[in-house]
Amino acid sequence: MALKTILNYSPNFNPKKRTSKQIKFIIFHYTGMKNESNALKKLTDIQSEVSCHYLIKNNGEIIKLVPDLYIAWHAGESSWKNHKSLNQNSIGIEITNPGHEHGYKKFTQKQIFSLLRLSKFLIKKYKISPKNILGHSDIAVLRKKDPGEKFPWKYLSKNKIGIWNTLNKQDLIKNRKLKIDKIEENIFFRNLFKIGYSKKYPKDKGKNKYLGELAKTFQRRFRQELVDGKIDQECLLISKNLIKAYY
């Protein structure tokens, strides 16, 4: 079944085409702007130097801004496993949402339905692994929070869109806020680096600042009810379980 999209091309992409085999990732974003029309204006403004391949509107309409085989400018400085600058190997999907700075809210049912259809279409077309479906914050820990803790990762994972843990919810809640020692904390971060999160941090930010943000990034993705940057037994258990899924 063909995917229905509205064409509204952005000038912000690399002129050189890539091959379909180079497309290995899908990156989800929220627009992070007060209203939808401003977000669309920015994504199609040559001065802004930002774009994406698809924008999902509040009403579920899918706008195509950059054809898949061109590199859109959505990820910025980014890293996942041994990949740097993920624009080259990814398709970027923006979803209208004001984001953390302008009154972050739940994504609409129509948006989630369209996201499901679009993601399944792209996964099938480019043979993208669930492991390679990421949020902007996963690949740009210090810069980004999107798509954030209201994004339906668990629901999407049931449709093989992204990874989620396989642990019992009640068992996890029992371990919430239970303290861990320094050795366990090191294991937690080692697990995150194995999954794909970057080990590197800017020298001017410092290691502690980076690890604190990394803990929050992990929670926004995998422990969404409590994003406090504090690593507890629940976070450790989830990280161990995810290793099995990613390897």
PDB file of C-alpha atoms in Angstrom:
ATOM      1  CA  MET A   1       0.000   0.000   0.000  1.00  0.00           C
ATOM      2  CA  ALA A   2       1.410   3.362  -1.016  1.00  0.00           C
ATOM      3  CA  LEU A   3       2.038   5.853   1.736  1.00  0.00           C
ATOM      4  CA  LYS A   4       0.088   9.072   1.346  1.00  0.00           C
ATOM      5  CA  THR A   5       2.313  12.129   1.788  1.00  0.00           C
ATOM      6  CA  ILE A   6       2.034  15.831   1.012  1.00  0.00           C
ATOM      7  CA  LEU A   7       5.026  17.283  -0.829  1.00  0.00           C
ATOM      8  CA  ASN A   8       6.549  20.470   0.536  1.00  0.00           C
ATOM      9  CA  TYR A   9      10.215  20.290  -0.366  1.00  0.00           C
ATOM     10  CA  SER A  10      12.946  21.865   1.735  1.00  0.00           C
ATOM     11  CA  PRO A  11      16.085  23.297   0.104  1.00  0.00           C
ATOM     12  CA  ASN A  12      18.167  22.085   3.057  1.00  0.00           C
ATOM     13  CA  PHE A  13      19.865  18.893   1.938  1.00  0.00           C
ATOM     14  CA  ASN A  14      23.119  17.679   0.373  1.00  0.00           C
ATOM     15  CA  PRO A  15      22.962  17.731  -3.435  1.00  0.00           C
ATOM     16  CA  LYS A  16      24.725  14.386  -3.789  1.00  0.00           C
ATOM     17  CA  LYS A  17      22.470  11.324  -3.684  1.00  0.00           C
ATOM     18  CA  ARG A  18      23.211   8.310  -1.482  1.00  0.00           C
ATOM     19  CA  THR A  19      22.340   4.673  -2.107  1.00  0.00           C
ATOM     20  CA  SER A  20      19.451   2.963  -0.358  1.00  0.00           C
ATOM     21  CA  LYS A  21      21.973   0.639   1.343  1.00  0.00           C
ATOM     22  CA  GLN A  22      23.508   3.631   3.114  1.00  0.00           C
ATOM     23  CA  ILE A  23      20.236   4.233   4.949  1.00  0.00           C
ATOM     24  CA  LYS A  24      20.624   2.343   8.230  1.00  0.00           C
ATOM     25  CA  PHE A  25      18.870   4.486  10.861  1.00  0.00           C
ATOM     26  CA  ILE A  26      15.593   6.254  11.558  1.00  0.00           C
ATOM     27  CA  ILE A  27      15.875   9.205  13.942  1.00  0.00           C
ATOM     28  CA  PHE A  28      12.787  10.605  15.684  1.00  0.00           C
ATOM     29  CA  HIS A  29      12.562  14.281  16.655  1.00  0.00           C
ATOM     30  CA  TYR A  30       9.972  16.685  17.963  1.00  0.00           C
ATOM     31  CA  THR A  31       9.794  20.130  16.352  1.00  0.00           C
ATOM     32  CA  GLY A  32      10.221  21.965  19.680  1.00  0.00           C
ATOM     33  CA  MET A  33       8.450  25.104  18.456  1.00  0.00           C
ATOM     34  CA  LYS A  34       5.367  26.940  19.720  1.00  0.00           C
ATOM     35  CA  ASN A  35       3.292  26.223  16.640  1.00  0.00           C
ATOM     36  CA  GLU A  36       3.214  23.950  13.646  1.00  0.00           C
ATOM     37  CA  SER A  37       3.305  26.592  10.913  1.00  0.00           C
ATOM     38  CA  ASN A  38       6.497  28.115  12.347  1.00  0.00           C
ATOM     39  CA  ALA A  39       8.086  24.659  12.518  1.00  0.00           C
ATOM     40  CA  LEU A  40       7.268  23.985   8.863  1.00  0.00           C
ATOM     41  CA  LYS A  41       8.540  27.439   7.910  1.00  0.00           C
ATOM     42  CA  LYS A  42      11.851  26.772   9.665  1.00  0.00           C
ATOM     43  CA  LEU A  43      12.276  23.333   8.081  1.00  0.00           C
ATOM     44  CA  THR A  44      11.804  24.817   4.602  1.00  0.00           C
ATOM     45  CA  ASP A  45      13.750  28.070   5.093  1.00  0.00           C
ATOM     46  CA  ILE A  46      17.147  28.101   3.370  1.00  0.00           C
ATOM     47  CA  GLN A  47      18.475  30.426   6.099  1.00  0.00           C
ATOM     48  CA  SER A  48      17.719  27.958   8.927  1.00  0.00           C
ATOM     49  CA  GLU A  49      19.947  25.205   7.515  1.00  0.00           C
ATOM     50  CA  VAL A  50      17.769  22.527   9.134  1.00  0.00           C
ATOM     51  CA  SER A  51      15.376  20.016   7.616  1.00  0.00           C
ATOM     52  CA  CYS A  52      14.188  16.439   7.867  1.00  0.00           C
ATOM     53  CA  HIS A  53      12.759  13.875   5.491  1.00  0.00           C
ATOM     54  CA  TYR A  54       9.249  13.779   6.954  1.00  0.00           C
ATOM     55  CA  LEU A  55       7.126  15.927   9.251  1.00  0.00           C
ATOM     56  CA  ILE A  56       4.093  14.448  10.989  1.00  0.00           C
ATOM     57  CA  LYS A  57       1.527  17.128  11.730  1.00  0.00           C
ATOM     58  CA  ASN A  58      -0.855  17.269  14.709  1.00  0.00           C
ATOM     59  CA  ASN A  59      -3.670  15.944  12.506  1.00  0.00           C
ATOM     60  CA  GLY A  60      -1.548  12.987  11.371  1.00  0.00           C
ATOM     61  CA  GLU A  61      -0.778  14.314   7.885  1.00  0.00           C
ATOM     62  CA  ILE A  62       2.689  13.326   6.672  1.00  0.00           C
ATOM     63  CA  ILE A  63       4.661  16.002   4.852  1.00  0.00           C
ATOM     64  CA  LYS A  64       7.627  14.923   2.754  1.00  0.00           C
ATOM     65  CA  LEU A  65      10.348  17.573   2.854  1.00  0.00           C
ATOM     66  CA  VAL A  66      13.430  15.798   1.518  1.00  0.00           C
ATOM     67  CA  PRO A  67      13.451  12.659  -0.688  1.00  0.00           C
ATOM     68  CA  ASP A  68      14.879   9.626   1.136  1.00  0.00           C
ATOM     69  CA  LEU A  69      17.999   9.301  -1.006  1.00  0.00           C
ATOM     70  CA  TYR A  70      19.195  12.801  -0.180  1.00  0.00           C
ATOM     71  CA  ILE A  71      20.886  13.681   3.112  1.00  0.00           C
ATOM     72  CA  ALA A  72      18.630  15.975   5.159  1.00  0.00           C
ATOM     73  CA  TRP A  73      20.060  18.198   7.913  1.00  0.00           C
ATOM     74  CA  HIS A  74      18.307  16.920  11.024  1.00  0.00           C
ATOM     75  CA  ALA A  75      20.789  15.177  13.334  1.00  0.00           C
ATOM     76  CA  GLY A  76      23.604  17.722  13.586  1.00  0.00           C
ATOM     77  CA  GLU A  77      26.703  16.724  15.528  1.00  0.00           C
ATOM     78  CA  SER A  78      25.865  13.171  16.553  1.00  0.00           C
ATOM     79  CA  SER A  79      27.239   9.762  17.446  1.00  0.00           C
ATOM     80  CA  TRP A  80      26.011   6.180  17.851  1.00  0.00           C
ATOM     81  CA  LYS A  81      28.353   3.192  18.134  1.00  0.00           C
ATOM     82  CA  ASN A  82      31.025   3.774  15.475  1.00  0.00           C
ATOM     83  CA  HIS A  83      28.832   6.142  13.443  1.00  0.00           C
ATOM     84  CA  LYS A  84      29.517   9.861  13.515  1.00  0.00           C
ATOM     85  CA  SER A  85      27.357  12.534  11.939  1.00  0.00           C
ATOM     86  CA  LEU A  86      24.276  10.364  11.512  1.00  0.00           C
ATOM     87  CA  ASN A  87      22.722  12.563   8.836  1.00  0.00           C
ATOM     88  CA  GLN A  88      24.677  10.527   6.296  1.00  0.00           C
ATOM     89  CA  ASN A  89      23.030   7.197   7.183  1.00  0.00           C
ATOM     90  CA  SER A  90      19.615   8.126   8.521  1.00  0.00           C
ATOM     91  CA  ILE A  91      16.109   9.251   7.750  1.00  0.00           C
ATOM     92  CA  GLY A  92      14.871  12.018  10.036  1.00  0.00           C
ATOM     93  CA  ILE A  93      11.239  12.188  11.123  1.00  0.00           C
ATOM     94  CA  GLU A  94       9.993  15.318  12.908  1.00  0.00           C
ATOM     95  CA  ILE A  95       6.741  15.224  14.869  1.00  0.00           C
ATOM     96  CA  THR A  96       4.911  18.428  15.716  1.00  0.00           C
ATOM     97  CA  ASN A  97       5.209  19.054  19.466  1.00  0.00           C
ATOM     98  CA  PRO A  98       6.148  22.222  21.367  1.00  0.00           C
ATOM     99  CA  GLY A  99       8.791  20.270  23.275  1.00  0.00           C
ATOM    100  CA  HIS A 100      10.271  20.854  26.719  1.00  0.00           C
ATOM    101  CA  GLU A 101      10.785  24.585  26.188  1.00  0.00           C
ATOM    102  CA  HIS A 102       7.245  25.459  25.107  1.00  0.00           C
ATOM    103  CA  GLY A 103       4.872  23.188  27.057  1.00  0.00           C
ATOM    104  CA  TYR A 104       5.771  19.608  26.127  1.00  0.00           C
ATOM    105  CA  LYS A 105       2.648  17.502  25.632  1.00  0.00           C
ATOM    106  CA  LYS A 106       1.524  14.038  24.655  1.00  0.00           C
ATOM    107  CA  PHE A 107       1.685  13.150  20.987  1.00  0.00           C
ATOM    108  CA  THR A 108      -1.762  12.811  19.385  1.00  0.00           C
ATOM    109  CA  GLN A 109      -3.272   9.449  18.473  1.00  0.00           C
ATOM    110  CA  LYS A 110      -3.340  10.551  14.826  1.00  0.00           C
ATOM    111  CA  GLN A 111       0.381  11.344  14.981  1.00  0.00           C
ATOM    112  CA  ILE A 112       1.201   7.966  16.526  1.00  0.00           C
ATOM    113  CA  PHE A 113      -0.892   6.127  13.923  1.00  0.00           C
ATOM    114  CA  SER A 114       0.904   7.958  11.083  1.00  0.00           C
ATOM    115  CA  LEU A 115       4.275   7.412  12.738  1.00  0.00           C
ATOM    116  CA  LEU A 116       3.542   3.695  12.920  1.00  0.00           C
ATOM    117  CA  ARG A 117       2.611   3.500   9.235  1.00  0.00           C
ATOM    118  CA  LEU A 118       5.531   5.642   8.059  1.00  0.00           C
ATOM    119  CA  SER A 119       8.079   3.772  10.187  1.00  0.00           C
ATOM    120  CA  LYS A 120       6.859   0.351   9.026  1.00  0.00           C
ATOM    121  CA  PHE A 121       7.020   1.522   5.410  1.00  0.00           C
ATOM    122  CA  LEU A 122      10.620   2.764   5.810  1.00  0.00           C
ATOM    123  CA  ILE A 123      11.776  -0.257   7.831  1.00  0.00           C
ATOM    124  CA  LYS A 124      10.537  -2.604   5.133  1.00  0.00           C
ATOM    125  CA  LYS A 125      11.877  -0.515   2.258  1.00  0.00           C
ATOM    126  CA  TYR A 126      15.391  -0.059   3.669  1.00  0.00           C
ATOM    127  CA  LYS A 127      15.628  -3.174   5.887  1.00  0.00           C
ATOM    128  CA  ILE A 128      16.271  -1.125   9.026  1.00  0.00           C
ATOM    129  CA  SER A 129      16.953  -3.014  12.263  1.00  0.00           C
ATOM    130  CA  PRO A 130      14.876  -2.184  15.387  1.00  0.00           C
ATOM    131  CA  LYS A 131      18.238  -1.468  17.085  1.00  0.00           C
ATOM    132  CA  ASN A 132      18.830   1.382  14.659  1.00  0.00           C
ATOM    133  CA  ILE A 133      15.667   3.303  15.445  1.00  0.00           C
ATOM    134  CA  LEU A 134      16.686   6.096  17.784  1.00  0.00           C
ATOM    135  CA  GLY A 135      15.702   9.409  19.279  1.00  0.00           C
ATOM    136  CA  HIS A 136      17.613  12.620  18.643  1.00  0.00           C
ATOM    137  CA  SER A 137      18.660  12.682  22.315  1.00  0.00           C
ATOM    138  CA  ASP A 138      20.216   9.194  21.967  1.00  0.00           C
ATOM    139  CA  ILE A 139      22.699  10.484  19.411  1.00  0.00           C
ATOM    140  CA  ALA A 140      23.210  14.019  20.813  1.00  0.00           C
ATOM    141  CA  VAL A 141      23.147  13.565  24.594  1.00  0.00           C
ATOM    142  CA  LEU A 142      24.285  17.027  25.686  1.00  0.00           C
ATOM    143  CA  ARG A 143      22.318  18.961  23.077  1.00  0.00           C
ATOM    144  CA  LYS A 144      18.920  17.346  22.768  1.00  0.00           C
ATOM    145  CA  LYS A 145      15.964  16.006  24.784  1.00  0.00           C
ATOM    146  CA  ASP A 146      13.691  15.007  21.917  1.00  0.00           C
ATOM    147  CA  PRO A 147      11.488  13.156  21.296  1.00  0.00           C
ATOM    148  CA  GLY A 148      11.315  13.001  25.122  1.00  0.00           C
ATOM    149  CA  GLU A 149       9.654  10.964  27.842  1.00  0.00           C
ATOM    150  CA  LYS A 150       6.118  11.254  26.395  1.00  0.00           C
ATOM    151  CA  PHE A 151       7.163   9.534  23.171  1.00  0.00           C
ATOM    152  CA  PRO A 152       5.514   6.061  22.896  1.00  0.00           C
ATOM    153  CA  TRP A 153       8.664   3.920  22.658  1.00  0.00           C
ATOM    154  CA  LYS A 154       7.095   0.967  24.473  1.00  0.00           C
ATOM    155  CA  TYR A 155       4.050   0.928  22.187  1.00  0.00           C
ATOM    156  CA  LEU A 156       6.179   1.281  19.044  1.00  0.00           C
ATOM    157  CA  SER A 157       8.488  -1.550  20.137  1.00  0.00           C
ATOM    158  CA  LYS A 158       5.521  -3.940  20.073  1.00  0.00           C
ATOM    159  CA  ASN A 159       5.501  -3.265  16.331  1.00  0.00           C
ATOM    160  CA  LYS A 160       9.273  -3.849  16.042  1.00  0.00           C
ATOM    161  CA  ILE A 161       9.930  -0.116  15.882  1.00  0.00           C
ATOM    162  CA  GLY A 162      12.782   0.400  18.314  1.00  0.00           C
ATOM    163  CA  ILE A 163      13.854  -1.661  21.326  1.00  0.00           C
ATOM    164  CA  TRP A 164      12.229  -1.959  24.756  1.00  0.00           C
ATOM    165  CA  ASN A 165      12.980  -4.094  27.805  1.00  0.00           C
ATOM    166  CA  THR A 166      11.307  -7.460  28.400  1.00  0.00           C
ATOM    167  CA  LEU A 167      11.143  -7.160  32.202  1.00  0.00           C
ATOM    168  CA  ASN A 168       8.091  -7.367  34.471  1.00  0.00           C
ATOM    169  CA  LYS A 169       6.774  -3.869  35.236  1.00  0.00           C
ATOM    170  CA  GLN A 170       5.961  -4.606  38.894  1.00  0.00           C
ATOM    171  CA  ASP A 171       9.428  -6.063  39.514  1.00  0.00           C
ATOM    172  CA  LEU A 172      10.955  -2.945  38.055  1.00  0.00           C
ATOM    173  CA  ILE A 173       8.878  -0.595  40.203  1.00  0.00           C
ATOM    174  CA  LYS A 174      10.027  -2.475  43.336  1.00  0.00           C
ATOM    175  CA  ASN A 175      13.604  -1.566  42.382  1.00  0.00           C
ATOM    176  CA  ARG A 176      12.874   2.089  41.713  1.00  0.00           C
ATOM    177  CA  LYS A 177      14.863   4.499  43.916  1.00  0.00           C
ATOM    178  CA  LEU A 178      16.895   1.640  45.434  1.00  0.00           C
ATOM    179  CA  LYS A 179      20.467   2.880  45.607  1.00  0.00           C
ATOM    180  CA  ILE A 180      23.375   1.332  43.754  1.00  0.00           C
ATOM    181  CA  ASP A 181      27.069   1.337  44.631  1.00  0.00           C
ATOM    182  CA  LYS A 182      29.927   2.746  42.567  1.00  0.00           C
ATOM    183  CA  ILE A 183      30.740  -0.615  40.940  1.00  0.00           C
ATOM    184  CA  GLU A 184      27.106  -1.031  39.833  1.00  0.00           C
ATOM    185  CA  GLU A 185      27.074   2.540  38.537  1.00  0.00           C
ATOM    186  CA  ASN A 186      30.117   1.761  36.390  1.00  0.00           C
ATOM    187  CA  ILE A 187      28.370  -1.368  35.070  1.00  0.00           C
ATOM    188  CA  PHE A 188      25.312   0.753  34.186  1.00  0.00           C
ATOM    189  CA  PHE A 189      27.357   3.201  32.109  1.00  0.00           C
ATOM    190  CA  ARG A 190      29.373   0.398  30.534  1.00  0.00           C
ATOM    191  CA  ASN A 191      26.067  -1.164  29.417  1.00  0.00           C
ATOM    192  CA  LEU A 192      24.987   2.135  27.857  1.00  0.00           C
ATOM    193  CA  PHE A 193      28.240   2.415  25.917  1.00  0.00           C
ATOM    194  CA  LYS A 194      27.794  -1.170  24.684  1.00  0.00           C
ATOM    195  CA  ILE A 195      24.264  -0.364  23.519  1.00  0.00           C
ATOM    196  CA  GLY A 196      25.633   2.497  21.423  1.00  0.00           C
ATOM    197  CA  TYR A 197      25.692   5.722  23.453  1.00  0.00           C
ATOM    198  CA  SER A 198      28.809   7.802  22.971  1.00  0.00           C
ATOM    199  CA  LYS A 199      31.643   7.531  25.511  1.00  0.00           C
ATOM    200  CA  LYS A 200      33.100  10.830  24.402  1.00  0.00           C
ATOM    201  CA  TYR A 201      32.238  14.162  25.955  1.00  0.00           C
ATOM    202  CA  PRO A 202      33.481  17.714  25.329  1.00  0.00           C
ATOM    203  CA  LYS A 203      36.371  18.555  27.653  1.00  0.00           C
ATOM    204  CA  ASP A 204      34.767  21.881  28.623  1.00  0.00           C
ATOM    205  CA  LYS A 205      31.634  20.080  29.905  1.00  0.00           C
ATOM    206  CA  GLY A 206      33.459  17.509  32.014  1.00  0.00           C
ATOM    207  CA  LYS A 207      32.784  13.833  32.631  1.00  0.00           C
ATOM    208  CA  ASN A 208      30.310  14.223  35.529  1.00  0.00           C
ATOM    209  CA  LYS A 209      28.103  16.654  33.628  1.00  0.00           C
ATOM    210  CA  TYR A 210      28.063  14.310  30.639  1.00  0.00           C
ATOM    211  CA  LEU A 211      27.244  11.188  32.667  1.00  0.00           C
ATOM    212  CA  GLY A 212      24.447  13.033  34.471  1.00  0.00           C
ATOM    213  CA  GLU A 213      22.879  14.022  31.146  1.00  0.00           C
ATOM    214  CA  LEU A 214      23.422  10.536  29.770  1.00  0.00           C
ATOM    215  CA  ALA A 215      21.488   9.052  32.719  1.00  0.00           C
ATOM    216  CA  LYS A 216      18.572  11.416  31.968  1.00  0.00           C
ATOM    217  CA  THR A 217      18.724  10.595  28.262  1.00  0.00           C
ATOM    218  CA  PHE A 218      18.509   6.892  29.096  1.00  0.00           C
ATOM    219  CA  GLN A 219      15.536   7.521  31.392  1.00  0.00           C
ATOM    220  CA  ARG A 220      13.657   9.608  28.828  1.00  0.00           C
ATOM    221  CA  ARG A 221      13.923   6.668  26.481  1.00  0.00           C
ATOM    222  CA  PHE A 222      13.723   3.574  28.695  1.00  0.00           C
ATOM    223  CA  ARG A 223      12.339   4.655  32.131  1.00  0.00           C
ATOM    224  CA  GLN A 224       9.936   7.397  31.234  1.00  0.00           C
ATOM    225  CA  GLU A 225       7.923   7.728  34.455  1.00  0.00           C
ATOM    226  CA  LEU A 226      10.878   9.155  36.390  1.00  0.00           C
ATOM    227  CA  VAL A 227      13.534  11.292  34.732  1.00  0.00           C
ATOM    228  CA  ASP A 228      15.704  12.491  37.601  1.00  0.00           C
ATOM    229  CA  GLY A 229      19.226  11.623  36.447  1.00  0.00           C
ATOM    230  CA  LYS A 230      19.683   9.348  39.482  1.00  0.00           C
ATOM    231  CA  ILE A 231      20.756   5.831  38.649  1.00  0.00           C
ATOM    232  CA  ASP A 232      18.950   3.258  40.780  1.00  0.00           C
ATOM    233  CA  GLN A 233      18.482  -0.515  40.720  1.00  0.00           C
ATOM    234  CA  GLU A 234      15.625  -0.182  38.226  1.00  0.00           C
ATOM    235  CA  CYS A 235      17.864   1.637  35.723  1.00  0.00           C
ATOM    236  CA  LEU A 236      20.602  -0.957  36.223  1.00  0.00           C
ATOM    237  CA  LEU A 237      18.191  -3.856  35.610  1.00  0.00           C
ATOM    238  CA  ILE A 238      16.842  -2.235  32.439  1.00  0.00           C
ATOM    239  CA  SER A 239      20.368  -1.602  31.122  1.00  0.00           C
ATOM    240  CA  LYS A 240      21.326  -5.254  31.678  1.00  0.00           C
ATOM    241  CA  ASN A 241      18.168  -6.458  29.938  1.00  0.00           C
ATOM    242  CA  LEU A 242      18.730  -4.162  26.948  1.00  0.00           C
ATOM    243  CA  ILE A 243      22.203  -5.636  26.384  1.00  0.00           C
ATOM    244  CA  LYS A 244      20.443  -8.921  25.513  1.00  0.00           C
ATOM    245  CA  ALA A 245      18.196  -7.127  23.041  1.00  0.00           C
ATOM    246  CA  TYR A 246      21.010  -5.208  21.354  1.00  0.00           C
ATOM    247  CA  TYR A 247      23.377  -8.191  21.095  1.00  0.00           C
TER     248      TYR A 247
END
